[in-house]
N, CA, C and O atoms as CSV, one atom per row, in Angstrom:
chain,resi,resn,atom,element,x,y,z
A,1,MET,N,N,81.555,112.032,97.728
A,1,MET,CA,C,81.977,113.399,97.966
A,1,MET,C,C,82.035,113.985,96.589
A,1,MET,O,O,82.526,113.429,95.606
A,2,SER,N,N,81.424,115.286,96.630
A,2,SER,CA,C,81.275,115.922,95.217
A,2,SER,C,C,82.721,116.395,94.774
A,2,SER,O,O,83.721,116.471,95.487
A,3,ASN,N,N,82.602,116.678,93.508
A,3,ASN,CA,C,83.834,116.990,92.789
A,3,ASN,C,C,84.323,118.481,93.343
A,3,ASN,O,O,85.523,118.737,93.433
A,4,GLU,N,N,83.435,119.312,93.657
A,4,GLU,CA,C,83.926,120.545,94.372
A,4,GLU,C,C,84.537,120.212,95.473
A,4,GLU,O,O,85.608,120.796,95.637
A,5,MET,N,N,84.180,119.359,96.413
A,5,MET,CA,C,84.625,119.074,97.598
A,5,MET,C,C,86.023,118.276,97.596
A,5,MET,O,O,86.820,118.403,98.526
A,6,LYS,N,N,86.235,117.554,96.633
A,6,LYS,CA,C,87.531,116.992,96.067
A,6,LYS,C,C,88.502,117.780,95.802
A,6,LYS,O,O,89.651,117.604,96.206
A,7,ARG,N,N,88.016,118.981,94.903
A,7,ARG,CA,C,88.981,120.163,94.659
A,7,ARG,C,C,89.320,120.779,95.629
A,7,ARG,O,O,90.513,121.076,95.696
A,8,LEU,N,N,88.518,121.148,96.597
A,8,LEU,CA,C,88.849,121.993,97.543
A,8,LEU,C,C,89.872,121.112,98.653
A,8,LEU,O,O,90.821,121.663,99.210
A,9,LEU,N,N,89.564,119.872,98.839
A,9,LEU,CA,C,90.496,118.915,99.617
A,9,LEU,C,C,91.859,118.949,98.844
A,9,LEU,O,O,92.932,119.098,99.429
A,10,LEU,N,N,91.749,118.810,97.578
A,10,LEU,CA,C,93.204,118.816,96.892
A,10,LEU,C,C,93.892,120.116,97.080
A,10,LEU,O,O,95.116,120.219,97.164
A,11,LEU,N,N,93.067,121.088,97.141
A,11,LEU,CA,C,93.923,122.409,97.311
A,11,LEU,C,C,94.509,122.487,98.798
A,11,LEU,O,O,95.562,123.064,99.068
A,12,VAL,N,N,93.679,121.822,99.746
A,12,VAL,CA,C,94.231,121.830,101.087
A,12,VAL,C,C,95.594,120.808,101.001
A,12,VAL,O,O,96.556,121.015,101.741
A,13,LEU,N,N,95.580,119.944,100.249
A,13,LEU,CA,C,96.837,119.046,100.154
A,13,LEU,C,C,97.971,119.864,99.682
A,13,LEU,O,O,99.109,119.625,100.085
A,14,ILE,N,N,97.735,120.764,98.895
A,14,ILE,CA,C,98.913,121.599,98.485
A,14,ILE,C,C,99.639,122.143,99.570
A,14,ILE,O,O,100.858,122.203,99.410
A,15,VAL,N,N,99.166,122.558,100.649
A,15,VAL,CA,C,99.639,123.375,101.922
A,15,VAL,C,C,100.574,122.350,102.708
A,15,VAL,O,O,101.526,122.769,103.365
A,16,SER,N,N,100.330,121.251,102.637
A,16,SER,CA,C,101.072,120.367,103.470
A,16,SER,C,C,102.259,119.735,102.607
A,16,SER,O,O,102.634,118.620,102.971
A,17,SER,N,N,102.811,120.237,101.650
A,17,SER,CA,C,103.742,119.899,100.916
A,17,SER,C,C,104.897,120.656,100.488
A,17,SER,O,O,104.685,121.855,100.308
A,18,THR,N,N,106.138,120.209,100.270
A,18,THR,CA,C,107.220,121.081,100.026
A,18,THR,C,C,107.660,121.161,98.449
A,18,THR,O,O,107.823,120.185,97.716
A,19,ALA,N,N,107.809,122.468,98.107
A,19,ALA,CA,C,108.163,122.786,96.657
A,19,ALA,C,C,109.490,122.451,96.366
A,19,ALA,O,O,110.348,122.447,97.248
A,20,PHE,N,N,109.750,122.143,95.085
A,20,PHE,CA,C,111.004,121.759,94.715
A,20,PHE,C,C,111.891,123.109,94.318
A,20,PHE,O,O,112.680,123.586,95.134
A,21,SER,N,N,111.725,123.600,93.191
A,21,SER,CA,C,112.562,124.814,92.953
A,21,SER,C,C,112.019,126.149,93.257
A,21,SER,O,O,112.609,127.148,92.847
A,22,GLN,N,N,110.994,126.233,93.909
A,22,GLN,CA,C,110.188,127.436,94.113
A,22,GLN,C,C,110.672,127.779,95.555
A,22,GLN,O,O,110.296,128.864,95.999
A,23,GLY,N,N,111.402,127.047,96.287
A,23,GLY,CA,C,111.887,127.266,97.442
A,23,GLY,C,C,110.883,127.701,98.663
A,23,GLY,O,O,111.190,128.522,99.528
A,24,ILE,N,N,109.665,127.029,98.585
A,24,ILE,CA,C,108.778,127.320,99.514
A,24,ILE,C,C,108.353,126.142,100.271
A,24,ILE,O,O,108.021,125.109,99.690
A,25,GLU,N,N,108.350,126.259,101.590
A,25,GLU,CA,C,107.987,125.053,102.466
A,25,GLU,C,C,106.530,125.137,102.821
A,25,GLU,O,O,106.102,126.132,103.405
A,26,PHE,N,N,105.863,124.278,102.540
A,26,PHE,CA,C,104.450,124.128,102.886
A,26,PHE,C,C,103.986,123.107,104.137
A,26,PHE,O,O,104.463,121.999,104.382
A,27,ARG,N,N,102.928,123.800,104.846
A,27,ARG,CA,C,102.677,122.911,105.873
A,27,ARG,C,C,100.992,123.195,105.974
A,27,ARG,O,O,100.524,124.171,105.387
A,28,LYS,N,N,100.219,122.381,106.668
A,28,LYS,CA,C,98.961,122.560,106.748
A,28,LYS,C,C,98.450,124.141,107.192
A,28,LYS,O,O,97.564,124.740,106.583
A,29,GLU,N,N,99.052,124.590,108.157
A,29,GLU,CA,C,98.633,126.021,108.876
A,29,GLU,C,C,98.949,127.007,107.897
A,29,GLU,O,O,98.460,128.112,108.136
A,30,ARG,N,N,99.749,126.897,106.684
A,30,ARG,CA,C,99.860,127.967,105.788
A,30,ARG,C,C,99.095,127.874,104.464
A,30,ARG,O,O,99.520,128.367,103.419
A,31,TYR,N,N,97.897,127.184,104.582
A,31,TYR,CA,C,97.166,126.962,103.340
A,31,TYR,C,C,96.668,128.262,102.757
A,31,TYR,O,O,96.831,128.575,101.578
A,32,ALA,N,N,95.968,129.096,103.780
A,32,ALA,CA,C,95.413,130.358,103.160
A,32,ALA,C,C,96.437,131.072,102.494
A,32,ALA,O,O,96.087,131.551,101.416
A,33,GLU,N,N,97.733,131.297,102.879
A,33,GLU,CA,C,98.772,131.880,102.077
A,33,GLU,C,C,98.830,131.149,100.790
A,33,GLU,O,O,98.652,131.708,99.708
A,34,VAL,N,N,99.083,129.885,100.929
A,34,VAL,CA,C,99.452,129.192,99.678
A,34,VAL,C,C,98.331,129.537,98.443
A,34,VAL,O,O,98.579,129.937,97.305
A,35,LEU,N,N,97.156,129.274,98.997
A,35,LEU,CA,C,95.881,129.453,97.850
A,35,LEU,C,C,95.920,130.769,97.394
A,35,LEU,O,O,95.755,130.899,96.181
A,36,LYS,N,N,96.138,132.031,98.214
A,36,LYS,CA,C,96.112,133.178,97.577
A,36,LYS,C,C,97.461,133.394,96.711
A,36,LYS,O,O,97.432,134.062,95.678
A,37,MET,N,N,98.410,132.908,97.098
A,37,MET,CA,C,99.401,133.210,96.132
A,37,MET,C,C,99.413,132.447,94.899
A,37,MET,O,O,99.880,133.011,93.910
A,38,ALA,N,N,98.925,131.116,94.774
A,38,ALA,CA,C,98.514,130.408,93.484
A,38,ALA,C,C,97.661,131.199,92.754
A,38,ALA,O,O,97.877,131.488,91.577
A,39,LYS,N,N,96.645,131.590,93.420
A,39,LYS,CA,C,95.580,132.479,92.681
A,39,LYS,C,C,95.953,133.783,92.135
A,39,LYS,O,O,95.577,134.162,91.026
A,40,GLU,N,N,96.764,134.533,92.990
A,40,GLU,CA,C,97.322,135.813,92.547
A,40,GLU,C,C,98.200,135.622,91.455
A,40,GLU,O,O,98.148,136.433,90.530
A,41,GLN,N,N,99.130,134.526,91.406
A,41,GLN,CA,C,100.079,134.427,90.303
A,41,GLN,C,C,99.610,133.462,89.247
A,41,GLN,O,O,100.436,133.056,88.430
A,42,ASN,N,N,98.403,133.071,89.189
A,42,ASN,CA,C,97.655,132.370,88.297
A,42,ASN,C,C,98.585,131.212,87.846
A,42,ASN,O,O,98.877,131.095,86.656
A,43,LYS,N,N,99.065,130.330,88.816
A,43,LYS,CA,C,99.928,129.360,88.505
A,43,LYS,C,C,98.994,127.951,88.810
A,43,LYS,O,O,98.162,127.880,89.715
A,44,LEU,N,N,99.296,126.930,87.922
A,44,LEU,CA,C,98.760,125.532,88.094
A,44,LEU,C,C,99.586,124.623,88.866
A,44,LEU,O,O,100.814,124.712,88.867
A,45,VAL,N,N,99.020,123.858,89.442
A,45,VAL,CA,C,99.724,122.757,90.445
A,45,VAL,C,C,99.949,121.427,90.096
A,45,VAL,O,O,99.086,120.715,89.582
A,46,PHE,N,N,101.060,121.079,90.353
A,46,PHE,CA,C,101.502,119.431,90.133
A,46,PHE,C,C,102.102,119.028,91.252
A,46,PHE,O,O,103.101,119.607,91.678
A,47,ILE,N,N,101.510,117.899,91.905
A,47,ILE,CA,C,102.050,117.541,93.306
A,47,ILE,C,C,102.387,115.996,93.176
A,47,ILE,O,O,101.684,115.138,92.642
A,48,ASP,N,N,103.537,115.846,93.742
A,48,ASP,CA,C,104.231,114.574,93.872
A,48,ASP,C,C,103.874,113.927,95.212
A,48,ASP,O,O,104.277,114.463,96.244
A,49,ILE,N,N,103.204,112.901,95.257
A,49,ILE,CA,C,103.016,112.164,96.488
A,49,ILE,C,C,103.938,110.888,96.738
A,49,ILE,O,O,103.852,109.890,96.021
A,50,TYR,N,N,104.769,110.984,97.736
A,50,TYR,CA,C,105.712,110.042,97.833
A,50,TYR,C,C,105.943,109.775,99.159
A,50,TYR,O,O,105.338,110.335,100.073
A,51,THR,N,N,107.056,108.687,99.344
A,51,THR,CA,C,107.749,108.461,100.660
A,51,THR,C,C,109.181,108.379,100.583
A,51,THR,O,O,109.724,108.173,99.498
A,52,SER,N,N,109.833,108.523,101.638
A,52,SER,CA,C,111.447,108.620,101.659
A,52,SER,C,C,111.908,107.210,101.220
A,52,SER,O,O,112.971,107.115,100.605
A,53,TRP,N,N,111.229,106.192,101.477
A,53,TRP,CA,C,111.813,104.728,101.331
A,53,TRP,C,C,111.517,104.223,99.902
A,53,TRP,O,O,112.177,103.318,99.390
A,54,CYS,N,N,110.446,104.879,99.251
A,54,CYS,CA,C,110.170,104.243,98.053
A,54,CYS,C,C,111.177,104.452,96.762
A,54,CYS,O,O,111.408,105.583,96.334
A,55,GLY,N,N,111.734,103.317,96.200
A,55,GLY,CA,C,112.494,103.284,95.270
A,55,GLY,C,C,112.082,104.214,94.043
A,55,GLY,O,O,112.684,105.250,93.760
A,56,PRO,N,N,110.949,103.701,93.327
A,56,PRO,CA,C,110.299,104.539,92.253
A,56,PRO,C,C,110.143,106.100,92.524
A,56,PRO,O,O,110.084,106.923,91.611
A,57,CYS,N,N,110.090,106.384,93.723
A,57,CYS,CA,C,109.842,107.956,94.132
A,57,CYS,C,C,111.237,108.614,94.097
A,57,CYS,O,O,111.396,109.750,93.649
A,58,LYS,N,N,112.301,107.812,94.616
A,58,LYS,CA,C,113.487,108.363,94.468
A,58,LYS,C,C,113.934,108.429,92.941
A,58,LYS,O,O,114.678,109.338,92.571
A,59,MET,N,N,113.478,107.468,92.069
A,59,MET,CA,C,113.983,107.562,90.756
A,59,MET,C,C,113.347,108.693,90.005
A,59,MET,O,O,114.023,109.259,89.146
A,60,VAL,N,N,112.130,109.078,90.238
A,60,VAL,CA,C,111.556,110.326,89.394
A,60,VAL,C,C,112.082,111.537,90.234
A,60,VAL,O,O,112.001,112.612,89.638
A,61,ALA,N,N,112.485,111.572,91.211
A,61,ALA,CA,C,112.583,113.066,92.131
A,61,ALA,C,C,113.536,113.778,91.186
A,61,ALA,O,O,113.209,114.942,90.955
A,62,PRO,N,N,114.606,113.359,90.603
A,62,PRO,CA,C,115.368,114.356,89.630
A,62,PRO,C,C,114.914,114.747,88.552
A,62,PRO,O,O,115.280,115.804,88.039
A,63,VAL,N,N,113.902,113.834,87.948
A,63,VAL,CA,C,113.080,114.220,86.820
A,63,VAL,C,C,112.345,115.342,87.083
A,63,VAL,O,O,112.406,116.294,86.304
A,64,LEU,N,N,111.504,115.387,88.280
A,64,LEU,CA,C,110.538,116.344,88.682
A,64,LEU,C,C,111.353,117.679,89.074
A,64,LEU,O,O,110.921,118.799,88.799
A,65,GLU,N,N,112.376,117.489,89.634
A,65,GLU,CA,C,113.247,118.716,89.871
A,65,GLU,C,C,113.527,119.521,88.526
A,65,GLU,O,O,113.371,120.740,88.459
A,66,GLU,N,N,113.940,118.762,87.498
A,66,GLU,CA,C,113.937,119.302,86.162
A,66,GLU,C,C,112.740,119.865,85.589
A,66,GLU,O,O,112.857,120.909,84.948
A,67,LEU,N,N,111.663,119.357,85.717
A,67,LEU,CA,C,110.402,119.743,85.407
A,67,LEU,C,C,110.105,120.972,85.986
A,67,LEU,O,O,109.708,121.917,85.305
A,68,ALA,N,N,110.270,121.037,87.219
A,68,ALA,CA,C,110.015,122.264,88.077
A,68,ALA,C,C,110.863,123.613,87.503
A,68,ALA,O,O,110.373,124.739,87.416
A,69,ALA,N,N,112.165,123.266,87.153
A,69,ALA,CA,C,112.899,124.253,86.622
A,69,ALA,C,C,112.376,124.759,85.207
A,69,ALA,O,O,112.195,125.956,84.983
A,70,GLU,N,N,112.132,123.695,84.209
A,70,GLU,CA,C,111.552,123.866,82.904
A,70,GLU,C,C,110.375,124.728,82.931
A,70,GLU,O,O,110.309,125.690,82.165
A,71,TYR,N,N,109.495,124.471,83.708
A,71,TYR,CA,C,108.123,125.029,83.748
A,71,TYR,C,C,108.282,126.253,84.969
A,71,TYR,O,O,107.251,126.819,85.333
A,72,ASP,N,N,109.224,126.528,85.406
A,72,ASP,CA,C,109.074,127.693,86.434
A,72,ASP,C,C,108.384,128.941,85.696
A,72,ASP,O,O,108.607,129.321,84.547
A,73,GLY,N,N,107.499,129.481,86.625
A,73,GLY,CA,C,106.751,130.650,86.090
A,73,GLY,C,C,105.549,130.247,85.475
A,73,GLY,O,O,104.768,131.132,85.127
A,74,GLN,N,N,105.218,128.870,85.248
A,74,GLN,CA,C,103.986,128.447,84.936
A,74,GLN,C,C,103.324,127.496,85.638
A,74,GLN,O,O,102.124,127.335,85.417
A,75,ILE,N,N,103.959,126.758,86.541
A,75,ILE,CA,C,103.325,125.829,87.555
A,75,ILE,C,C,104.078,125.676,88.576
A,75,ILE,O,O,105.296,125.849,88.523
A,76,TYR,N,N,103.420,125.319,89.668
A,76,TYR,CA,C,104.135,125.196,90.981
A,76,TYR,C,C,104.171,123.336,91.052
A,76,TYR,O,O,103.217,122.602,90.798
A,77,VAL,N,N,105.313,122.986,91.396
A,77,VAL,CA,C,105.692,121.662,91.658
A,77,VAL,C,C,105.939,121.302,93.089
A,77,VAL,O,O,106.973,121.677,93.641
A,78,TYR,N,N,104.935,120.510,93.784
A,78,TYR,CA,C,104.963,120.425,95.142
A,78,TYR,C,C,105.170,118.948,95.443
A,78,TYR,O,O,104.774,118.082,94.663
A,79,LYS,N,N,105.904,118.621,96.778
A,79,LYS,CA,C,105.923,117.360,97.173
A,79,LYS,C,C,105.371,117.041,98.365
A,79,LYS,O,O,105.657,117.857,99.241
A,80,VAL,N,N,104.588,116.024,98.760
A,80,VAL,CA,C,103.838,115.536,99.932
A,80,VAL,C,C,104.330,114.138,100.191
A,80,VAL,O,O,104.207,113.183,99.424
A,81,ASN,N,N,104.952,114.144,101.477
A,81,ASN,CA,C,105.557,112.865,102.125
A,81,ASN,C,C,104.550,112.136,102.741
A,81,ASN,O,O,104.122,112.575,103.809
A,82,THR,N,N,104.060,111.060,102.264
A,82,THR,CA,C,102.786,110.358,103.078
A,82,THR,C,C,103.202,110.058,104.466
A,82,THR,O,O,102.309,110.064,105.314
A,83,GLU,N,N,104.582,109.760,104.886
A,83,GLU,CA,C,104.903,109.553,106.066
A,83,GLU,C,C,104.539,110.653,107.004
A,83,GLU,O,O,104.048,110.387,108.101
A,84,GLN,N,N,104.734,111.741,106.660
A,84,GLN,CA,C,104.392,113.052,107.372
A,84,GLN,C,C,103.134,113.317,107.428
A,84,GLN,O,O,102.595,113.639,108.487
A,85,GLU,N,N,102.480,113.216,106.267
A,85,GLU,CA,C,101.029,113.547,106.003
A,85,GLU,C,C,100.093,112.389,105.954
A,85,GLU,O,O,99.335,112.325,104.986
A,86,GLN,N,N,100.051,111.584,106.752
A,86,GLN,CA,C,99.208,110.350,106.618
A,86,GLN,C,C,97.826,110.749,106.726
A,86,GLN,O,O,97.034,110.010,106.142
A,87,GLU,N,N,97.347,111.756,107.345
A,87,GLU,CA,C,96.134,112.055,107.221
A,87,GLU,C,C,95.483,112.543,105.792
A,87,GLU,O,O,94.308,112.317,105.501
A,88,LEU,N,N,96.245,113.121,105.088
A,88,LEU,CA,C,96.074,113.647,103.686
A,88,LEU,C,C,95.907,112.495,102.725
A,88,LEU,O,O,94.974,112.321,101.941
A,89,ALA,N,N,97.097,111.648,102.941
A,89,ALA,CA,C,97.031,110.344,102.075
A,89,ALA,C,C,95.803,109.613,102.405
A,89,ALA,O,O,95.151,109.219,101.438
A,90,ALA,N,N,95.388,109.369,103.504
A,90,ALA,CA,C,94.215,108.676,103.761
A,90,ALA,C,C,92.959,109.370,103.155
A,90,ALA,O,O,92.249,108.712,102.394
A,91,LEU,N,N,92.663,110.588,103.432
A,91,LEU,CA,C,91.834,111.462,102.816
A,91,LEU,C,C,91.538,111.338,101.093
A,91,LEU,O,O,90.472,111.306,100.479
A,92,PHE,N,N,92.754,111.291,100.684
A,92,PHE,CA,C,92.513,111.121,99.221
A,92,PHE,C,C,92.875,109.728,98.598
A,92,PHE,O,O,93.152,109.586,97.407
A,93,ASN,N,N,92.845,108.684,99.548
A,93,ASN,CA,C,92.945,107.349,99.402
A,93,ASN,C,C,93.996,106.937,98.461
A,93,ASN,O,O,93.863,106.188,97.493
A,94,ILE,N,N,95.041,107.518,98.867
A,94,ILE,CA,C,96.320,107.077,98.322
A,94,ILE,C,C,96.761,105.722,98.545
A,94,ILE,O,O,97.285,105.511,99.639
A,95,ARG,N,N,96.648,104.665,97.661
A,95,ARG,CA,C,97.081,103.318,97.729
A,95,ARG,C,C,98.412,103.052,96.984
A,95,ARG,O,O,99.066,102.032,97.199
A,96,SER,N,N,98.741,103.883,96.215
A,96,SER,CA,C,100.113,103.757,95.599
A,96,SER,C,C,100.767,104.823,95.468
A,96,SER,O,O,100.252,105.924,95.276
A,97,ILE,N,N,102.335,104.530,95.589
A,97,ILE,CA,C,103.262,105.581,95.521
A,97,ILE,C,C,104.321,105.355,94.436
A,97,ILE,O,O,104.647,104.183,94.250
A,98,PRO,N,N,104.783,106.104,93.848
A,98,PRO,CA,C,104.406,107.411,93.885
A,98,PRO,C,C,103.028,107.757,93.116
A,98,PRO,O,O,102.608,107.007,92.236
A,99,SER,N,N,102.414,108.819,93.460
A,99,SER,CA,C,101.307,109.295,92.999
A,99,SER,C,C,101.427,110.861,92.517
A,99,SER,O,O,102.061,111.674,93.190
A,100,PHE,N,N,100.883,111.150,91.514
A,100,PHE,CA,C,100.753,112.496,91.018
A,100,PHE,C,C,99.321,113.185,90.859
A,100,PHE,O,O,98.342,112.644,90.343
A,101,LEU,N,N,99.364,114.296,91.318
A,101,LEU,CA,C,98.055,114.884,91.024
A,101,LEU,C,C,98.349,116.151,90.099
A,101,LEU,O,O,99.250,116.945,90.369
A,102,PHE,N,N,97.628,116.261,89.136
A,102,PHE,CA,C,97.454,117.644,88.355
A,102,PHE,C,C,96.289,118.651,88.535
A,102,PHE,O,O,95.144,118.470,88.121
A,103,ILE,N,N,96.713,119.677,89.173
A,103,ILE,CA,C,95.329,120.564,89.351
A,103,ILE,C,C,95.317,121.632,88.361
A,103,ILE,O,O,96.161,122.524,88.438
A,104,PRO,N,N,94.431,121.627,87.427
A,104,PRO,CA,C,94.384,122.838,86.659
A,104,PRO,C,C,93.548,123.744,87.318
A,104,PRO,O,O,92.775,123.417,88.219
A,105,MET,N,N,93.716,125.094,86.801
A,105,MET,CA,C,92.899,126.205,87.589
A,105,MET,C,C,91.382,126.079,87.451
A,105,MET,O,O,90.703,126.282,88.457
A,106,ASN,N,N,90.801,125.771,86.324
A,106,ASN,CA,C,89.684,125.649,86.178
A,106,ASN,C,C,88.929,124.388,85.639
A,106,ASN,O,O,87.879,124.539,85.013
A,107,ASP,N,N,89.411,123.241,85.857
A,107,ASP,CA,C,89.122,122.085,85.575
A,107,ASP,C,C,89.245,120.937,86.534
A,107,ASP,O,O,89.833,121.211,87.580
A,108,LYS,N,N,88.816,119.723,86.394
A,108,LYS,CA,C,88.999,118.538,87.299
A,108,LYS,C,C,90.322,118.040,87.488
A,108,LYS,O,O,90.967,117.627,86.524
A,109,PRO,N,N,90.870,118.044,88.866
A,109,PRO,CA,C,92.104,117.346,89.242
A,109,PRO,C,C,92.223,115.944,88.458
A,109,PRO,O,O,91.191,115.318,88.215
A,110,GLN,N,N,93.420,115.473,88.080
A,110,GLN,CA,C,93.536,114.350,87.481
A,110,GLN,C,C,94.707,113.667,88.394
A,110,GLN,O,O,95.528,114.361,88.994
A,111,MET,N,N,94.704,112.251,88.442
A,111,MET,CA,C,95.745,111.692,89.402
A,111,MET,C,C,96.345,110.564,88.238
A,111,MET,O,O,95.689,110.014,87.353
A,112,ALA,N,N,97.592,110.432,88.494
A,112,ALA,CA,C,98.597,109.362,87.766
A,112,ALA,C,C,99.155,108.589,88.943
A,112,ALA,O,O,99.270,109.042,90.082
A,113,MET,N,N,99.483,107.393,88.552
A,113,MET,CA,C,100.133,106.615,89.937
A,113,MET,C,C,101.230,105.782,89.099
A,113,MET,O,O,101.018,105.377,87.956
A,114,GLY,N,N,102.383,105.585,89.782
A,114,GLY,CA,C,103.426,104.993,89.372
A,114,GLY,C,C,104.643,105.898,88.699
A,114,GLY,O,O,104.412,107.002,88.206
A,115,ALA,N,N,105.756,105.400,88.731
A,115,ALA,CA,C,106.930,106.129,87.963
A,115,ALA,C,C,106.634,106.294,86.630
A,115,ALA,O,O,106.228,105.323,85.992
A,116,MET,N,N,106.781,107.430,86.077
A,116,MET,CA,C,106.843,107.746,84.671
A,116,MET,C,C,108.050,108.212,84.147
A,116,MET,O,O,108.919,108.622,84.917
A,117,PRO,N,N,108.268,108.203,82.589
A,117,PRO,CA,C,109.362,108.847,82.059
A,117,PRO,C,C,109.133,110.381,82.070
A,117,PRO,O,O,108.031,110.846,82.361
A,118,LYS,N,N,110.044,111.045,81.794
A,118,LYS,CA,C,109.936,112.593,81.903
A,118,LYS,C,C,108.924,112.949,80.675
A,118,LYS,O,O,108.105,113.862,80.788
A,119,SER,N,N,109.036,112.199,79.553
A,119,SER,CA,C,108.214,112.827,78.372
A,119,SER,C,C,106.695,112.514,78.784
A,119,SER,O,O,105.822,113.170,78.216
A,120,SER,N,N,106.359,111.640,79.651
A,120,SER,CA,C,104.922,111.472,79.957
A,120,SER,C,C,104.587,112.469,81.021
A,120,SER,O,O,103.429,112.883,81.060
A,121,PHE,N,N,105.437,112.889,81.863
A,121,PHE,CA,C,105.032,114.015,82.757
A,121,PHE,C,C,104.685,115.294,81.925
A,121,PHE,O,O,103.690,116.011,82.029
A,122,LYS,N,N,105.846,115.410,80.998
A,122,LYS,CA,C,105.711,116.716,80.160
A,122,LYS,C,C,104.181,116.732,79.308
A,122,LYS,O,O,103.521,117.745,79.076
A,123,GLU,N,N,103.870,115.497,78.968
A,123,GLU,CA,C,102.562,115.507,78.004
A,123,GLU,C,C,101.587,115.657,79.072
A,123,GLU,O,O,100.702,116.460,78.777
A,124,ALA,N,N,101.479,115.134,80.214
A,124,ALA,CA,C,100.405,115.394,81.247
A,124,ALA,C,C,100.478,116.943,81.564
A,124,ALA,O,O,99.439,117.584,81.407
A,125,ILE,N,N,101.569,117.573,81.980
A,125,ILE,CA,C,101.591,118.911,82.241
A,125,ILE,C,C,101.003,119.831,81.073
A,125,ILE,O,O,100.124,120.686,81.177
A,126,ASP,N,N,101.749,119.418,79.872
A,126,ASP,CA,C,101.294,120.260,78.719
A,126,ASP,C,C,99.697,120.264,78.387
A,126,ASP,O,O,99.026,121.260,78.118
A,127,GLY,N,N,99.201,118.767,78.479
A,127,GLY,CA,C,97.860,118.589,78.101
A,127,GLY,C,C,96.738,118.880,79.232
A,127,GLY,O,O,95.685,119.474,79.003
A,128,VAL,N,N,97.164,118.328,80.579
A,128,VAL,CA,C,96.024,118.818,81.558
A,128,VAL,C,C,96.230,120.173,82.442
A,128,VAL,O,O,95.314,120.835,82.929
A,129,LEU,N,N,97.298,120.381,82.523
A,129,LEU,CA,C,97.646,121.657,83.274
A,129,LEU,C,C,97.750,122.940,82.181
A,129,LEU,O,O,97.084,123.948,82.416
A,130,LEU,N,N,98.474,122.884,81.160
A,130,LEU,CA,C,98.616,124.077,80.352
A,130,LEU,C,C,97.828,124.104,79.144
A,130,LEU,O,O,97.842,125.045,78.350
A,131,LYS,N,N,97.061,122.934,79.006
A,131,LYS,CA,C,96.173,122.956,77.738
A,131,LYS,C,C,96.681,123.413,76.384
A,131,LYS,O,O,96.058,124.104,75.578
A,132,LYS,N,N,98.123,122.837,76.232
A,132,LYS,CA,C,98.643,122.899,74.982
A,132,LYS,C,C,98.452,122.047,73.811
A,132,LYS,O,O,99.040,122.301,72.760
């Protein structure tokens, strides 16, 4: 699968997720609206791929909520529940949860797996998404 195709599929993944602080609920059928909004607002995307029964997922959830608030206006922070979106999890070959996708506007998406401390998330957001 080409990198461009992977990027497009990652963008489709966005639509099936639920936002933290932005208060936007995403489902597959809303993808056109979501993509238009992200492009118009020039926001970058951070996606948390989780399940409801995952201990490490529950552990990082409050950290991600804090990050969504701290980076409000700069990035969108979304959640994708693999129990509800099994098709997307399979499509992206998700083998470990939690997994995190960082999708910069004009660069290749990057994935991280496993629970991380807040400082590691901030480093990834600043370095991969915001290019600070």
